[in-house]
Coordinates of N, CA, C and O in Angstrom, one line a residue:
M1 N 101.9 106.4 116.1 CA 100.6 107.0 116.3 C 100.9 107.6 117.8 O 99.7 108.4 118.0
V2 N 101.9 107.3 118.2 CA 102.2 107.9 119.9 C 102.9 109.3 119.4 O 103.6 109.3 118.7
Q3 N 102.1 110.5 120.0 CA 102.7 111.7 119.8 C 102.3 112.9 121.2 O 101.1 112.2 121.4
T4 N 103.0 113.6 121.4 CA 102.9 114.5 122.5 C 101.4 115.4 122.2 O 101.3 115.6 121.0
P5 N 100.7 115.8 122.9 CA 99.6 116.5 122.8 C 100.1 117.9 122.3 O 99.2 118.4 121.2
S6 N 101.1 118.4 122.4 CA 101.4 119.4 121.7 C 102.0 119.5 120.3 O 102.0 120.5 119.5
G7 N 102.0 118.0 119.7 CA 102.5 117.8 118.3 C 104.0 117.6 118.0 O 104.7 117.5 117.3
G8 N 104.7 117.6 119.2 CA 105.9 117.5 119.5 C 106.6 115.8 119.2 O 105.6 115.4 118.8
P9 N 107.8 115.7 119.3 CA 108.4 114.3 119.1 C 107.4 113.3 119.5 O 106.9 113.6 120.7
S10 N 107.6 112.2 119.0 CA 106.9 110.9 119.8 C 107.5 110.6 121.1 O 108.8 110.7 121.3
C11 N 106.7 109.9 121.8 CA 107.2 109.5 123.2 C 107.3 107.8 123.0 O 106.2 107.1 122.3
P12 N 108.3 107.3 123.3 CA 108.7 105.9 123.1 C 107.6 105.1 124.2 O 107.5 105.4 125.1
A13 N 107.0 104.0 123.6 CA 106.4 103.2 124.5 C 106.8 102.1 124.5 O 107.8 101.4 123.9
A14 N 106.7 101.6 126.2 CA 107.6 100.4 126.4 C 106.8 99.1 127.3 O 105.8 99.9 127.5
A15 N 107.2 98.0 126.8 CA 106.0 97.1 127.7 C 106.7 96.5 129.1 O 106.3 95.6 129.6
H16 N 107.9 97.2 129.5 CA 108.3 96.8 130.7 C 107.4 96.9 131.8 O 106.7 98.0 132.1
P17 N 106.9 95.8 132.7 CA 105.8 96.3 133.8 C 106.5 97.3 134.7 O 105.4 98.1 135.0
N18 N 107.6 97.8 134.8 CA 107.8 98.9 135.5 C 107.7 100.3 134.8 O 108.0 101.5 135.6
C19 N 107.5 100.3 133.7 CA 107.4 101.7 133.1 C 105.8 102.1 132.9 O 105.8 103.4 132.4
G20 N 104.8 101.9 133.5 CA 103.7 102.2 134.0 C 102.6 102.0 132.8 O 103.1 101.3 132.1
V21 N 101.7 102.8 132.7 CA 100.8 102.4 131.6 C 100.2 103.7 130.6 O 100.3 104.8 131.3
G22 N 99.9 103.6 129.6 CA 99.8 104.7 128.7 C 98.3 104.5 128.0 O 98.1 103.1 127.8
T23 N 97.5 105.3 127.4 CA 96.7 105.3 126.7 C 96.8 106.3 125.5 O 97.3 107.4 125.6
A24 N 96.3 105.6 124.4 CA 96.4 106.8 123.2 C 95.2 107.9 123.2 O 94.2 107.5 123.6
V25 N 95.7 108.7 122.6 CA 94.8 110.3 123.1 C 94.7 110.8 121.5 O 96.0 110.7 121.0
M26 N 93.4 110.9 121.0 CA 93.3 111.5 119.8 C 93.2 113.0 120.1 O 92.3 113.5 120.8
V27 N 94.1 113.9 119.4 CA 93.7 115.5 119.6 C 93.5 116.1 118.6 O 94.1 116.1 117.4
D28 N 92.4 117.1 118.0 CA 92.1 118.0 117.0 C 93.3 118.8 117.0 O 93.7 119.7 117.9
K29 N 93.9 119.1 115.8 CA 95.2 119.9 115.6 C 94.8 121.4 115.9 O 95.5 122.2 116.0
E30 N 93.6 121.6 115.6 CA 93.0 123.2 115.5 C 92.4 123.5 116.7 O 92.6 124.4 117.1
T31 N 91.4 122.5 117.0 CA 90.6 122.9 118.4 C 91.2 122.5 119.7 O 91.0 123.0 120.8
R32 N 92.3 121.6 119.5 CA 92.8 121.0 120.7 C 92.1 120.1 121.5 O 92.5 120.0 122.8
E33 N 91.0 119.6 121.1 CA 90.0 118.9 121.8 C 90.8 117.5 121.7 O 91.2 116.8 120.9
M34 N 90.8 116.9 122.9 CA 91.4 115.6 123.2 C 90.4 114.6 123.6 O 89.4 115.1 124.5
R35 N 90.4 113.3 123.8 CA 89.7 112.3 123.9 C 90.5 111.1 123.9 O 91.5 110.7 122.9
P36 N 90.5 110.1 124.9 CA 91.3 109.1 124.7 C 90.5 108.0 123.8 O 89.1 108.0 123.3
V37 N 91.2 107.6 122.7 CA 90.8 106.5 121.9 C 90.0 105.6 122.3 O 89.1 105.2 121.8
P38 N 90.3 104.7 123.4 CA 89.1 103.7 124.0 C 87.9 104.4 124.2 O 87.1 103.6 124.4
E39 N 87.8 105.9 124.4 CA 86.6 106.3 124.5 C 85.5 106.5 123.3 O 84.2 106.0 123.5
F40 N 86.2 106.4 122.0 CA 85.1 106.2 120.9 C 85.5 104.9 120.0 O 84.9 104.9 119.0
L41 N 86.5 104.2 120.7 CA 87.0 103.0 119.3 C 87.1 101.8 120.4 O 87.8 102.1 121.4
S42 N 86.2 100.8 120.4 CA 86.2 99.6 121.3 C 87.7 98.8 120.8 O 87.5 98.1 119.9
I43 N 88.4 98.9 121.5 CA 89.6 98.3 121.2 C 89.6 97.0 121.4 O 89.8 96.1 120.6
P44 N 89.0 96.2 122.7 CA 89.0 94.9 122.6 C 88.1 94.3 121.4 O 88.2 93.2 120.9
G45 N 87.1 94.7 120.8 CA 86.0 94.3 119.8 C 86.9 94.2 118.7 O 86.7 93.6 117.7
L46 N 87.7 95.4 118.2 CA 88.5 95.8 117.3 C 89.2 94.7 117.0 O 89.9 94.1 115.9
V47 N 90.2 94.6 118.2 CA 91.2 93.7 118.2 C 91.0 92.3 117.4 O 91.5 91.5 117.2
K48 N 89.7 91.6 118.4 CA 89.3 90.5 118.2 C 89.0 90.3 116.8 O 89.1 89.4 116.0
D49 N 88.1 91.6 116.2 CA 87.6 91.4 114.6 C 89.0 91.4 113.7 O 88.8 90.5 112.7
M50 N 90.2 92.2 114.2 CA 91.0 92.2 113.3 C 92.2 91.0 113.2 O 92.6 90.5 112.1
R51 N 91.8 90.1 114.3 CA 92.5 88.6 114.7 C 91.6 87.8 113.6 O 92.5 87.0 113.0
K52 N 90.5 88.0 113.7 CA 89.5 87.0 112.8 C 90.1 87.1 111.2 O 90.2 86.2 110.8
I53 N 90.4 88.3 110.9 CA 90.6 88.9 109.7 C 91.6 88.3 109.2 O 92.2 87.8 108.2
T54 N 93.0 88.5 110.1 CA 94.0 87.9 109.7 C 94.3 86.6 109.7 O 95.2 86.1 108.8
D55 N 93.6 85.8 110.6 CA 93.9 84.5 110.7 C 93.2 83.8 109.6 O 93.2 82.9 109.2
A56 N 91.9 84.4 109.0 CA 91.3 83.5 107.9 C 92.3 83.4 106.4 O 92.3 82.7 106.2
G57 N 93.1 84.5 106.4 CA 94.0 84.5 105.4 C 93.5 84.2 104.1 O 92.1 84.1 103.8
S58 N 94.2 83.8 103.2 CA 93.8 83.2 101.4 C 92.6 84.3 101.1 O 91.8 83.2 100.4
R59 N 92.9 85.3 100.9 CA 92.0 86.2 100.4 C 92.8 87.4 99.9 O 93.9 87.7 100.2
E60 N 92.1 88.1 98.8 CA 92.8 89.2 98.4 C 93.1 90.2 99.1 O 92.2 90.7 100.2
K61 N 94.2 91.1 98.9 CA 94.3 92.0 99.9 C 93.3 93.2 100.1 O 92.6 93.8 101.1
W62 N 92.5 93.6 98.9 CA 91.4 94.3 98.9 C 90.3 94.1 99.7 O 89.9 94.7 100.4
A63 N 90.0 92.5 99.8 CA 88.9 91.9 100.7 C 89.3 92.3 102.1 O 88.6 92.4 102.9
S64 N 90.5 91.8 102.5 CA 91.0 91.9 103.8 C 91.0 93.8 104.2 O 90.3 94.0 105.1
N65 N 90.9 94.4 103.1 CA 90.9 95.8 103.6 C 89.5 96.4 103.8 O 89.2 97.2 104.7
V66 N 88.8 95.9 103.1 CA 87.3 96.2 103.0 C 86.9 95.6 104.6 O 85.7 96.3 105.5
M67 N 87.1 94.6 105.0 CA 86.7 93.8 106.0 C 87.3 94.8 107.1 O 86.6 94.8 108.3
M68 N 88.5 95.0 106.9 CA 89.2 95.8 108.1 C 88.2 97.4 108.5 O 88.2 97.8 109.8
G69 N 87.8 98.0 107.2 CA 87.0 99.0 107.4 C 85.7 99.0 107.8 O 85.4 100.0 109.0
L70 N 85.1 97.5 107.6 CA 83.9 97.4 108.4 C 84.2 97.0 109.7 O 83.1 97.5 110.7
A71 N 85.2 96.6 110.2 CA 85.4 96.4 111.7 C 85.7 97.5 112.3 O 85.0 98.0 113.4
L72 N 86.2 98.8 111.5 CA 86.5 100.1 112.2 C 85.1 100.7 112.3 O 84.6 101.3 113.3
L73 N 84.6 100.3 111.2 CA 82.7 101.0 111.5 C 82.3 100.6 112.4 O 81.3 101.2 113.2
K74 N 82.1 99.3 112.7 CA 81.3 98.6 113.9 C 81.9 98.9 115.1 O 81.0 99.0 116.0
H75 N 83.2 99.3 115.4 CA 83.7 99.7 116.5 C 83.7 101.3 116.9 O 84.3 101.5 118.2
Y76 N 83.5 101.9 115.9 CA 83.6 103.4 116.0 C 82.5 104.1 116.7 O 81.1 103.8 116.3
N77 N 82.7 104.9 117.6 CA 81.4 105.7 118.1 C 81.6 107.2 118.1 O 82.3 107.6 118.6
P78 N 80.9 107.8 116.9 CA 81.2 109.1 116.4 C 80.9 110.0 117.5 O 81.3 111.0 117.5
Y79 N 80.1 109.8 118.4 CA 79.1 110.7 119.2 C 80.3 110.8 120.5 O 80.1 111.8 121.1
K80 N 81.1 110.0 120.4 CA 82.1 109.9 121.9 C 83.5 110.6 121.5 O 84.7 110.5 122.1
S81 N 83.8 110.6 120.0 CA 84.8 111.2 119.6 C 85.0 112.8 119.2 O 84.3 113.1 119.5
P82 N 86.4 113.4 119.3 CA 86.5 114.7 119.0 C 85.7 115.1 118.0 O 85.4 114.3 116.8
S83 N 84.8 116.2 118.1 CA 84.0 116.8 117.3 C 84.3 116.9 115.8 O 83.4 116.5 114.9
Q84 N 85.6 117.4 115.7 CA 85.8 117.2 114.4 C 86.6 115.8 113.2 O 86.8 116.1 112.4
F85 N 86.6 115.1 114.2 CA 87.2 113.6 113.9 C 86.3 113.0 113.2 O 85.4 112.2 113.9
T86 N 86.2 112.6 111.8 CA 85.1 111.9 111.3 C 85.7 110.6 111.0 O 87.2 110.0 111.2
L87 N 84.8 109.8 110.6 CA 85.1 108.0 110.0 C 86.3 108.3 109.3 O 87.0 107.3 109.1
Y88 N 86.3 109.3 108.0 CA 87.0 109.1 107.2 C 88.5 109.2 107.5 O 89.6 108.9 107.1
E89 N 88.7 110.3 108.5 CA 90.0 110.3 109.2 C 90.3 109.3 110.0 O 91.5 109.2 110.0
L90 N 89.7 108.6 110.6 CA 89.8 107.5 111.3 C 90.2 106.3 110.5 O 91.6 105.4 110.4
F91 N 89.6 106.3 109.1 CA 90.4 105.0 107.8 C 91.8 105.7 107.8 O 92.5 105.2 107.4
K92 N 92.0 106.8 107.5 CA 93.3 107.3 106.9 C 94.2 107.4 108.0 O 95.4 106.8 108.1
K93 N 93.9 107.4 109.3 CA 94.6 107.2 110.7 C 95.1 105.5 110.7 O 96.4 105.4 110.5
F94 N 94.2 104.8 110.4 CA 94.6 103.1 110.4 C 95.5 102.9 108.9 O 96.3 102.1 108.9
D95 N 95.1 103.6 107.6 CA 95.8 103.3 106.6 C 97.4 103.6 106.8 O 98.1 103.1 106.3
K96 N 97.6 104.7 107.4 CA 99.0 105.2 107.3 C 99.5 104.2 108.5 O 100.7 104.2 108.5
S97 N 99.0 103.9 109.4 CA 99.6 102.8 110.7 C 100.0 101.7 109.9 O 101.1 101.0 110.3
F98 N 99.1 101.4 109.3 CA 98.9 99.7 108.9 C 99.3 99.7 107.4 O 99.8 98.5 106.6
G99 N 99.4 100.6 106.4 CA 100.0 100.5 105.2 C 99.0 99.6 104.3 O 99.1 99.0 103.4
L100 N 97.7 100.0 104.6 CA 96.5 99.0 103.8 C 96.6 99.2 102.4 O 96.4 98.3 101.3
T101 N 96.7 100.8 102.1 CA 96.3 101.0 100.6 C 97.7 100.9 99.7 O 97.9 101.3 98.6
G102 N 99.0 101.4 100.8 CA 100.0 101.6 100.1 C 100.3 103.0 99.5 O 101.5 103.4 99.2
K103 N 99.5 103.8 100.3 CA 99.6 105.5 100.0 C 100.8 105.9 100.6 O 101.1 105.6 101.8
D104 N 101.6 106.8 100.1 CA 102.7 107.5 100.8 C 102.2 108.6 101.4 O 101.6 109.7 101.0
Y105 N 102.3 108.8 102.8 CA 101.6 109.8 103.6 C 103.1 110.7 104.1 O 103.0 111.7 104.5
G106 N 103.9 110.4 103.3 CA 105.2 111.4 103.6 C 106.1 110.7 104.6 O 106.1 109.6 105.4
K107 N 107.0 111.7 105.4 CA 107.8 111.2 106.6 C 106.8 111.1 107.8 O 106.1 112.0 108.2
V108 N 107.2 110.1 108.4 CA 106.2 109.9 109.9 C 107.1 109.8 110.8 O 106.8 109.3 112.1
S109 N 108.7 110.0 110.7 CA 109.5 110.3 111.8 C 109.3 111.4 112.9 O 108.7 112.2 112.3
G110 N 110.0 111.1 113.8 CA 109.9 112.4 114.7 C 110.5 113.7 114.3 O 110.5 114.9 114.8
E111 N 111.2 113.4 113.2 CA 112.2 114.8 112.6 C 111.2 115.5 111.7 O 111.5 116.9 111.7
R112 N 109.8 115.1 111.7 CA 108.9 116.2 110.8 C 108.5 117.1 111.6 O 108.1 118.2 111.0
T113 N 108.6 117.0 112.8 CA 107.8 118.3 114.0 C 109.2 118.9 114.5 O 108.7 120.1 115.3
K114 N 110.4 118.5 114.3 CA 111.3 119.4 115.1 C 111.4 120.9 114.7 O 111.3 121.1 113.4
G115 N 111.5 121.6 115.9 CA 111.5 123.1 115.6 C 110.3 123.7 115.1 O 110.3 124.7 115.3
R116 N 109.2 122.8 115.1 CA 108.0 123.7 114.9 C 107.5 124.5 115.9 O 106.7 125.4 115.8
Y117 N 107.5 123.9 117.3 CA 106.9 124.8 118.2 C 107.8 125.2 119.3 O 109.2 124.6 119.7

């Protein structure tokens, strides 16, 4: 999910204390409108709910997926997100990142954008 605002190759993120701090940013590919993800998605609340979902275990995958969708819905504020970024787009981003549905979104490496810009 980490990508430069111009759509270029991904920037590696590090956990080393001397490497600085980063914030995930969502950029609309058409309008170039940019918003920090924590501005429209409550990260602490979402992580807390995700932890509860994964720790509970012993349920069908589809039930966990529904619960993840409800957690996203609970913590998403569409009024603060980029104007063209919908709840459906948020679901697709999470599905792509976490592989919830098993859908193949194609190549996701940095190679997919080489030479485009």
